[in-house]
Short mmCIF file of N, CA and C in Angstrom, two decimals:
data_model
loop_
_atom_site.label_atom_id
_atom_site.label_comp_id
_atom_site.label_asym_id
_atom_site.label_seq_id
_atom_site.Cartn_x
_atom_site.Cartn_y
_atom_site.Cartn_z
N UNK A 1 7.35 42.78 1.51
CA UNK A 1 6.63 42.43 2.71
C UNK A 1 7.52 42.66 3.92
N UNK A 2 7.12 43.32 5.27
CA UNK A 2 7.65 43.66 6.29
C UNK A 2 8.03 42.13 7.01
N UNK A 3 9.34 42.26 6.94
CA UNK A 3 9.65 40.83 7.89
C UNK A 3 8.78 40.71 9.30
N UNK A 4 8.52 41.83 9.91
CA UNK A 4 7.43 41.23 10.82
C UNK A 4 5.79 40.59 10.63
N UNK A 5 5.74 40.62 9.35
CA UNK A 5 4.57 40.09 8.56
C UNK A 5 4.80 38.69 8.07
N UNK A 6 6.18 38.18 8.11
CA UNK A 6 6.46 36.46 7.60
C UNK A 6 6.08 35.76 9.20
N UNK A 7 5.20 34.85 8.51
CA UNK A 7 4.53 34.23 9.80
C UNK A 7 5.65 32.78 10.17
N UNK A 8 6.18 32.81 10.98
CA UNK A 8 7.47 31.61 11.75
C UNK A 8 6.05 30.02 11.77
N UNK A 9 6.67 28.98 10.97
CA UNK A 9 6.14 28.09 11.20
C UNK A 9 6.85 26.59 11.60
N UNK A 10 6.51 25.92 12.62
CA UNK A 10 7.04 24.82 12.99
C UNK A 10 6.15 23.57 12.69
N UNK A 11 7.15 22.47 12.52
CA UNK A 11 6.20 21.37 12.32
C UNK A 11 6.04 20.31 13.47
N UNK A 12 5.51 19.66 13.67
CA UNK A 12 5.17 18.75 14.68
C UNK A 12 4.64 17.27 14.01
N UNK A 13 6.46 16.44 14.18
CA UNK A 13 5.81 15.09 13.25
C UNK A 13 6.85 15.60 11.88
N UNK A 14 6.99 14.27 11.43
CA UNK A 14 7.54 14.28 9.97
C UNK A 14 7.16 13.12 9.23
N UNK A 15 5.97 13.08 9.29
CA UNK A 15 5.69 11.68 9.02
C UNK A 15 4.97 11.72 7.30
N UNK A 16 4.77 11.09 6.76
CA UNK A 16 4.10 11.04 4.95
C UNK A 16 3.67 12.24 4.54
N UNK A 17 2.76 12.43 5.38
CA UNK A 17 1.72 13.77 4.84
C UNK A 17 2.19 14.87 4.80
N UNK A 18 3.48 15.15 5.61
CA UNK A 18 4.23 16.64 6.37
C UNK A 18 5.14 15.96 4.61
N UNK A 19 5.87 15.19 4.40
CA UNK A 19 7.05 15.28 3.61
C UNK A 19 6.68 14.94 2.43
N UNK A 20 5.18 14.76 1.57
CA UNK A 20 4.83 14.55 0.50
C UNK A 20 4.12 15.86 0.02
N UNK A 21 3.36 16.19 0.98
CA UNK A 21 2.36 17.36 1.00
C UNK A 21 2.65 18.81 1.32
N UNK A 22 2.60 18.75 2.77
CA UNK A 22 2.15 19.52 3.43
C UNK A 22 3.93 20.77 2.86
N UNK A 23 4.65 19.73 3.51
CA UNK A 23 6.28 20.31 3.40
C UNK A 23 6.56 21.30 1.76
N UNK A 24 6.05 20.47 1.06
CA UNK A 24 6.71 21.16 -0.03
C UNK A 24 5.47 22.43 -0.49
N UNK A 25 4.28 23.03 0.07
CA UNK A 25 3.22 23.26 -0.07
C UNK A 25 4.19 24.83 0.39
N UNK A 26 4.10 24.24 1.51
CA UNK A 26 4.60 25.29 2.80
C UNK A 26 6.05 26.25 2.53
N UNK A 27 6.69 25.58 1.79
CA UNK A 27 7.96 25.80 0.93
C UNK A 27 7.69 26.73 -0.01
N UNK A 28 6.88 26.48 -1.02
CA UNK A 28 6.87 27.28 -2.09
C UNK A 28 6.04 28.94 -1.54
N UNK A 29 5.30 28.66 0.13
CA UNK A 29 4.88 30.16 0.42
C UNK A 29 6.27 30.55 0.83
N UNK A 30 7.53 29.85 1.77
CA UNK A 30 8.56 30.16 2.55
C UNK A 30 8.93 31.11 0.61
N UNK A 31 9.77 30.49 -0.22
CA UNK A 31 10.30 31.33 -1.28
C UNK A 31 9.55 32.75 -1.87
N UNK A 32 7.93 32.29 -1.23
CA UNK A 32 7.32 33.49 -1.92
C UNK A 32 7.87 34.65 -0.70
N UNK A 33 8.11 34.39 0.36
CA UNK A 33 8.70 35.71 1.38
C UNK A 33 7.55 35.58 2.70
N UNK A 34 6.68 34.33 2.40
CA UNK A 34 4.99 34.90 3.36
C UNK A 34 5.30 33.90 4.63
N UNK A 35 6.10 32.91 4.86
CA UNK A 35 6.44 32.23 5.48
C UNK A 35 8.01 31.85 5.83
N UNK A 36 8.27 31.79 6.70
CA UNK A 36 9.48 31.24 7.38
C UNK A 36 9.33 29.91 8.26
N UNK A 37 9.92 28.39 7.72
CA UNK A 37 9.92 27.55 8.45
C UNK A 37 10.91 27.40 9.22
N UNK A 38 10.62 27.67 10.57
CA UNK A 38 11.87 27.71 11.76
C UNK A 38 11.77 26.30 12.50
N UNK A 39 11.40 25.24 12.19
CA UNK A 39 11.77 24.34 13.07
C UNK A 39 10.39 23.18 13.24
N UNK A 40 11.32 21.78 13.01
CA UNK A 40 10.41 20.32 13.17
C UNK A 40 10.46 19.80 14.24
N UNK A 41 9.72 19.27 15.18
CA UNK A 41 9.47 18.42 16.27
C UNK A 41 9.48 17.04 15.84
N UNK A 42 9.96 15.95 16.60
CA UNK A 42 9.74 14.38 16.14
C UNK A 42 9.67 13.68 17.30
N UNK A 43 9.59 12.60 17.31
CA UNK A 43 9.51 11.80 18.62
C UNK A 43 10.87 11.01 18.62
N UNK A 44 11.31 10.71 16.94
CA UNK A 44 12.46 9.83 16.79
C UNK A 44 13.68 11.11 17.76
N UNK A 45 14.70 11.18 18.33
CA UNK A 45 15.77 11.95 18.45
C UNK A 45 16.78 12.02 16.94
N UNK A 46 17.24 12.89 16.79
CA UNK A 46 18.24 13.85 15.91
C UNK A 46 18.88 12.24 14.97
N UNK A 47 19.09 11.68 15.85
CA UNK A 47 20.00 10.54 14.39
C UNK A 47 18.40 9.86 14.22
N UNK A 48 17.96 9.48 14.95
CA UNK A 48 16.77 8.81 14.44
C UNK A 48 15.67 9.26 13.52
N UNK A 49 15.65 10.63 13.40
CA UNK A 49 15.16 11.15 12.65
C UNK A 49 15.90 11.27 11.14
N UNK A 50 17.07 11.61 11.16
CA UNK A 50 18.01 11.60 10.28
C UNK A 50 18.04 10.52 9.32
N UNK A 51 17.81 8.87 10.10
CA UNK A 51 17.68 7.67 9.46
C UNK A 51 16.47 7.54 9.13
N UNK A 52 15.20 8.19 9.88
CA UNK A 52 13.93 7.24 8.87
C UNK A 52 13.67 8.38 7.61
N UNK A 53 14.36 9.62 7.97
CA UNK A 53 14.49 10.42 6.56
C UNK A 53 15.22 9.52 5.29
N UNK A 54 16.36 9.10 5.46
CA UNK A 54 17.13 8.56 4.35
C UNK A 54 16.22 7.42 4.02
N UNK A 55 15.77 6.61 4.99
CA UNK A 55 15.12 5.24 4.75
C UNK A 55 13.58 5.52 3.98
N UNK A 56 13.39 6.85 3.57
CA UNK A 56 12.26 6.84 2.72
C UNK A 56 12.60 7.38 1.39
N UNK A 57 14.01 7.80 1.57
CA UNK A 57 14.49 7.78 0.06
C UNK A 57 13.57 6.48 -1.31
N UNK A 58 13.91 5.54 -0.57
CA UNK A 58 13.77 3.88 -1.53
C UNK A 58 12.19 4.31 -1.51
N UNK A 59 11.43 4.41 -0.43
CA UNK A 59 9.95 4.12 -0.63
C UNK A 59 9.09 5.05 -1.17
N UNK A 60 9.62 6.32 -0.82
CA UNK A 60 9.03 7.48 -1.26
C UNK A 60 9.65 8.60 -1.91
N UNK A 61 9.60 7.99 -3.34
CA UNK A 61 10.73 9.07 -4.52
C UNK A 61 10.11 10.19 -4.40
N UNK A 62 8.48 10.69 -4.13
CA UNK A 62 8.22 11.49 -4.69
C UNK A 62 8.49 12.59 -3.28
N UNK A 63 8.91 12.40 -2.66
CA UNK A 63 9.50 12.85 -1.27
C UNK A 63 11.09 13.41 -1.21
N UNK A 64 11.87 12.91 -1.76
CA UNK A 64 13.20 13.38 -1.90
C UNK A 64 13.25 14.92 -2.00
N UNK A 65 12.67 15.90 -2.52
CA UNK A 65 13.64 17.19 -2.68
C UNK A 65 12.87 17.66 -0.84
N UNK A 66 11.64 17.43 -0.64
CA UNK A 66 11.32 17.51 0.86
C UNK A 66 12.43 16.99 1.62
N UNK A 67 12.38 15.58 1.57
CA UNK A 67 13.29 15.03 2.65
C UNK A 67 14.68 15.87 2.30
N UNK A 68 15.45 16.29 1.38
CA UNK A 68 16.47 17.21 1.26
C UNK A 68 16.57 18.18 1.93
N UNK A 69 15.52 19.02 1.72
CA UNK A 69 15.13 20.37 2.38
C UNK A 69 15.71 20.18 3.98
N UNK A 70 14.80 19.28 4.73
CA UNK A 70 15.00 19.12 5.61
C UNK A 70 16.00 18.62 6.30
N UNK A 71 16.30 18.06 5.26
CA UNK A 71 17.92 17.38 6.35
C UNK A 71 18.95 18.47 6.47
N UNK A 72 18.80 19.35 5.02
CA UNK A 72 19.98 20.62 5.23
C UNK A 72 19.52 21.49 6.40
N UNK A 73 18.26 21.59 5.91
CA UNK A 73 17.64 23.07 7.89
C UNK A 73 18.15 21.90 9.51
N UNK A 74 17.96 20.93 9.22
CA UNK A 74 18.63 19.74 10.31
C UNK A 74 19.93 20.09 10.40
N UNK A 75 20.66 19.79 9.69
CA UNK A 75 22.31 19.88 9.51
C UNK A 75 22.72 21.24 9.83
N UNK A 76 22.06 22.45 9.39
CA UNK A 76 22.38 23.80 9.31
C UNK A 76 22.37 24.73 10.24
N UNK A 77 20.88 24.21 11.07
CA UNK A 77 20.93 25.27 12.41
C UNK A 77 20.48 24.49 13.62
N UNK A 78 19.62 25.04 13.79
CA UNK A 78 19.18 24.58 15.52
C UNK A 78 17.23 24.21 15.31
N UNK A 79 17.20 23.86 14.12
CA UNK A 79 16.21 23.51 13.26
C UNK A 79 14.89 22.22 14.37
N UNK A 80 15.99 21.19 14.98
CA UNK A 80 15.56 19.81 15.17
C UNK A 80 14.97 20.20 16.67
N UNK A 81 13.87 19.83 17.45
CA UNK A 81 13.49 19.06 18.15
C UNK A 81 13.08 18.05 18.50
N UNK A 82 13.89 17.34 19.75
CA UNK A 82 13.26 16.21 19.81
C UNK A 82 12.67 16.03 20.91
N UNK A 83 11.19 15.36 20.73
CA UNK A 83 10.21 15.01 21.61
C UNK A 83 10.27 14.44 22.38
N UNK A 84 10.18 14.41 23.81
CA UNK A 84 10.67 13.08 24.90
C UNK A 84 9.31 12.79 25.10
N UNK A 85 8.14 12.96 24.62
CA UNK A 85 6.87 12.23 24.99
C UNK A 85 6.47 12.27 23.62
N UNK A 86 5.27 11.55 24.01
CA UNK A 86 4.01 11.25 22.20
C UNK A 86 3.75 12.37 22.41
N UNK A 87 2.91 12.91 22.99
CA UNK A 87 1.50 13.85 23.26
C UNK A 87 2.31 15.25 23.62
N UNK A 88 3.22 15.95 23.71
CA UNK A 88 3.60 17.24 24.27
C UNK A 88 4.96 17.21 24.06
N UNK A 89 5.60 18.45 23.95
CA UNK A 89 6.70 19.13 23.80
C UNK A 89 7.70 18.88 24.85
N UNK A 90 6.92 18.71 25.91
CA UNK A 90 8.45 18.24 27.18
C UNK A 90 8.04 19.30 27.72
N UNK A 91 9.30 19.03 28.84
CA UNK A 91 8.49 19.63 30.03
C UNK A 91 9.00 21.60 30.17
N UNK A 92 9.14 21.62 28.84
CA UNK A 92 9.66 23.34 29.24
C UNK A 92 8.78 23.29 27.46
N UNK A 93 7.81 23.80 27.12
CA UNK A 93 7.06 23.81 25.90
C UNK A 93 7.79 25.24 25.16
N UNK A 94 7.49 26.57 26.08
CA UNK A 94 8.34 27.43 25.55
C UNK A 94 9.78 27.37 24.79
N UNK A 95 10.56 27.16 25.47
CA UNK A 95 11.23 27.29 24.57
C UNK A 95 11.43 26.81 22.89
N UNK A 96 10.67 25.60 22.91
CA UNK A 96 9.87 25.41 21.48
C UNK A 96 8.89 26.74 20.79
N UNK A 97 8.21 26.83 21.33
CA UNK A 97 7.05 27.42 21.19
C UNK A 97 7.31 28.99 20.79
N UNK A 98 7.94 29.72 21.67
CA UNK A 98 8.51 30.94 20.96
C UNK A 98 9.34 30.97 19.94
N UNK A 99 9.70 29.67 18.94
CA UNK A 99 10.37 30.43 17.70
C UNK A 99 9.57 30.20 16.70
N UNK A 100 8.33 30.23 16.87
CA UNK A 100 7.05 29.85 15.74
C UNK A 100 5.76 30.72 15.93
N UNK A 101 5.23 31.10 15.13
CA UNK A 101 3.75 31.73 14.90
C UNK A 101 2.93 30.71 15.11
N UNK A 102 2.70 30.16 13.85
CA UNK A 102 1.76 29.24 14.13
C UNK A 102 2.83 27.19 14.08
N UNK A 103 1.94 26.31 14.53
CA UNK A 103 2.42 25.42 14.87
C UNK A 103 1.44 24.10 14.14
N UNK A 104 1.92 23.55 13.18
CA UNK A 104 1.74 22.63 12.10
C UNK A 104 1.85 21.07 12.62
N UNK A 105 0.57 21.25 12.84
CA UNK A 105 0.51 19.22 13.92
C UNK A 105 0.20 18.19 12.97
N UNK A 106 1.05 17.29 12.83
CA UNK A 106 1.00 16.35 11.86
C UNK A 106 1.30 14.99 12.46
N UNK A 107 0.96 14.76 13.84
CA UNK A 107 0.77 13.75 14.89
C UNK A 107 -0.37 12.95 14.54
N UNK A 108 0.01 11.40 14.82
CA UNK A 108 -1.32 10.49 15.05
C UNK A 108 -2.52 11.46 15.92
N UNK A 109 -3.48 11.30 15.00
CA UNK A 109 -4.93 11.59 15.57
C UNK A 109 -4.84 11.44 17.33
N UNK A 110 -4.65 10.68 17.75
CA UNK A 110 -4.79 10.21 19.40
C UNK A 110 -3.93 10.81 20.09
N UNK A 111 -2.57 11.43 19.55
CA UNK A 111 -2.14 12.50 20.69
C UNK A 111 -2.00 13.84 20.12
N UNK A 112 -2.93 14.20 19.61
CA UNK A 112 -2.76 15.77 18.70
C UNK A 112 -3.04 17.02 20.47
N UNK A 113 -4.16 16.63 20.68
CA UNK A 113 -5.00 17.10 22.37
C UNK A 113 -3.57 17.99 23.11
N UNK A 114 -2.54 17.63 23.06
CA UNK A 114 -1.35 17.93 23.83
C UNK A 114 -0.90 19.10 23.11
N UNK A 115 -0.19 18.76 21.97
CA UNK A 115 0.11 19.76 20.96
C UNK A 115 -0.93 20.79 20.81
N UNK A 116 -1.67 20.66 20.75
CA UNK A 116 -2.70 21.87 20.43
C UNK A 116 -3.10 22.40 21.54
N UNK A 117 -3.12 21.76 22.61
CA UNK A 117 -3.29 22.81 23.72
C UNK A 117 -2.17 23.68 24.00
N UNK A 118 -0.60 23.07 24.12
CA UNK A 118 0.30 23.93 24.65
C UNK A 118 0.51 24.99 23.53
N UNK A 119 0.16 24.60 22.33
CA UNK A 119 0.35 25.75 21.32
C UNK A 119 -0.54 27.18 21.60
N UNK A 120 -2.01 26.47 21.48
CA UNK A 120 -2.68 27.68 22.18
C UNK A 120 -2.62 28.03 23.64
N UNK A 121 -2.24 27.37 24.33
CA UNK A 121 -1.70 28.11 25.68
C UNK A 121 -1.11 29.14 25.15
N UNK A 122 -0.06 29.21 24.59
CA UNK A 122 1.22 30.11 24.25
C UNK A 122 0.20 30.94 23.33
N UNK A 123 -0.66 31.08 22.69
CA UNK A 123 -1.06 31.45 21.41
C UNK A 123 -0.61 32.16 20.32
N UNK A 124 0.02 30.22 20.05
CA UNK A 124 -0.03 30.14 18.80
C UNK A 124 -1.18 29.93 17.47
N UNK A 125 -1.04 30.28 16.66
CA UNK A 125 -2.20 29.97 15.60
C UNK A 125 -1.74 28.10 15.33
N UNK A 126 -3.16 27.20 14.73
CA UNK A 126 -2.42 25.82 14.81
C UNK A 126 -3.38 25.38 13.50
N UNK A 127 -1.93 24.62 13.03
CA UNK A 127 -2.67 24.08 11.61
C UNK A 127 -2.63 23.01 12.04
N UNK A 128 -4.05 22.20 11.68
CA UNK A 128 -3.65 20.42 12.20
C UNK A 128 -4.00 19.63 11.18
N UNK A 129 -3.21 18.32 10.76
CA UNK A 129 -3.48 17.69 9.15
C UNK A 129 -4.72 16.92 10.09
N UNK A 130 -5.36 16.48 8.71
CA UNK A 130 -6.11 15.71 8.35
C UNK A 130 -6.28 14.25 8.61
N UNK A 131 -6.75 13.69 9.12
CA UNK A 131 -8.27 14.04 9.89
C UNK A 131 -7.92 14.77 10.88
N UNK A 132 -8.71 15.88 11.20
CA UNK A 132 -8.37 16.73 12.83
C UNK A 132 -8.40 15.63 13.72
N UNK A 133 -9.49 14.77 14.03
CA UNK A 133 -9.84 13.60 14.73
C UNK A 133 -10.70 12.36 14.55
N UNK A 134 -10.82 11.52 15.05
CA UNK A 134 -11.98 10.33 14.85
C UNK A 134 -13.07 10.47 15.24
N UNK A 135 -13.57 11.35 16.03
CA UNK A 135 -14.91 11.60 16.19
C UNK A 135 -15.08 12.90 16.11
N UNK A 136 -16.89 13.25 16.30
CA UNK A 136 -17.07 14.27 15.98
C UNK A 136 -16.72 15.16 17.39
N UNK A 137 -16.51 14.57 18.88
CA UNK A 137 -16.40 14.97 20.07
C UNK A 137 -14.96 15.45 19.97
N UNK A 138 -13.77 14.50 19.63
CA UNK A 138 -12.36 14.82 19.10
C UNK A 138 -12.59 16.11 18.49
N UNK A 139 -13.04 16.29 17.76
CA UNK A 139 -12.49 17.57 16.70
C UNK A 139 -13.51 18.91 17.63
N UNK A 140 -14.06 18.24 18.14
CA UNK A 140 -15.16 19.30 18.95
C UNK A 140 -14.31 20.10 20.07
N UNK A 141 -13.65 19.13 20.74
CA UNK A 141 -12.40 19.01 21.80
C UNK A 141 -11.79 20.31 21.33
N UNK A 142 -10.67 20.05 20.35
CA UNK A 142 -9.85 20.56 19.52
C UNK A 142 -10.01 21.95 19.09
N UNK A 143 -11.39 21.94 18.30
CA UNK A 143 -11.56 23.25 18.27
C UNK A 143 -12.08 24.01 19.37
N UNK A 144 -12.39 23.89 20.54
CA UNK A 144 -13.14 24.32 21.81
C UNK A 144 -11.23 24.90 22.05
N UNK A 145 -10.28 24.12 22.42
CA UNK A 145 -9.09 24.71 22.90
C UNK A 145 -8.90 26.50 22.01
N UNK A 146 -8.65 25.71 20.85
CA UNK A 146 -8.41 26.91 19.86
C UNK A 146 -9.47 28.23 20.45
N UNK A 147 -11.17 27.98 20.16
CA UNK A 147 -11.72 29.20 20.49
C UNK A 147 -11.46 29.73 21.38
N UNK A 148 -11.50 29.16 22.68
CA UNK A 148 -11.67 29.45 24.01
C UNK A 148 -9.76 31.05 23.92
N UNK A 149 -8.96 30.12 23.45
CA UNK A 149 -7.69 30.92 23.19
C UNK A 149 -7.60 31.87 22.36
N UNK A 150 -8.74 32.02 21.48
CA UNK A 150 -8.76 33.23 20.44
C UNK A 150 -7.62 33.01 19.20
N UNK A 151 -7.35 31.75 19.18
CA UNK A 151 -6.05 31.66 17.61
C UNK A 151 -6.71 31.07 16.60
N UNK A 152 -6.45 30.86 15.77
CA UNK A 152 -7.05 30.33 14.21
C UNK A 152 -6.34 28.46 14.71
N UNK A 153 -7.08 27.92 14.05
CA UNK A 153 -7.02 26.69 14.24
C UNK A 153 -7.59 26.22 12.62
N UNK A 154 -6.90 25.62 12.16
CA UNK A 154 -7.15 25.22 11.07
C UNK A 154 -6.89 23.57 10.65
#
């Protein structure tokens, strides 16, 4: 496969679903060659993130080779962002935003609206976990950004 064909994916959030699920899902396409994960967003900053990783060692065994993964791409490169708001990337989104294809939102339901707009501003393609939203107007929202931008929204 033509390295310009591995689609760059970032995550947004590291919360249960990203490090039980989604993470190790996303992993086994990264080894197949079809994906490259370049980089997690959090709200905690770099040690804080670092600690509620270890601190789910005890609660969530079935999470460990995830939470591994990640602490080495943490430790290794330039992997980590950290979020200075709930709802958005801060106040320069690009430079996030250009080292990813598509952009993997795994934010509380109530500030996803942010993330998914600046992603498709930039257009990016955007995967968003489950539930997209709490109502049917939320997810209506959501996907209206995506069309209107022409990216896959999933």
């Amino acid at each position: 496969m033509n390295s310009k064909d591995v689609k760059r994916v970032l995550f947004v959030g590291l919360g249960e679903a990203i490090l039980e699920y989604s993470y190790p899902a996303i992993t086994k396409l990264e080894e197949e060659g079809l994906v490259k994960i370049v980089g997690c967003a959090d709200i905690n900053n770099f040690d804080g993130t670092l600690a509620n990783l270890n601190s789910r060692y005890e609660r969530y065994p079935k999470e460990k080779k995830s939470i591994d993964r990640i602490k080495k791409k943490i430790n290794d490169n330039q992997f980590f962002h950290h979020q200075t708001s709930v709802d958005s990337f801060g106040e320069n989104p690009k430079v996030v935003l250009d080292k990813a294809d598509i952009i993997y939102i795994a934010t509380p339901n109530n500030v996803r609206v942010g993330f998914v707009k600046e992603s498709v501003d930039a257009g990016k393609g955007v995967i968003i976990e489950k539930p997209v939203a709490h109502t049917r107007g939320g997810v209506g929202n959501l996907f209206s950004l995506c069309n209107g931008a022409k990216v896959i929204c999933a």
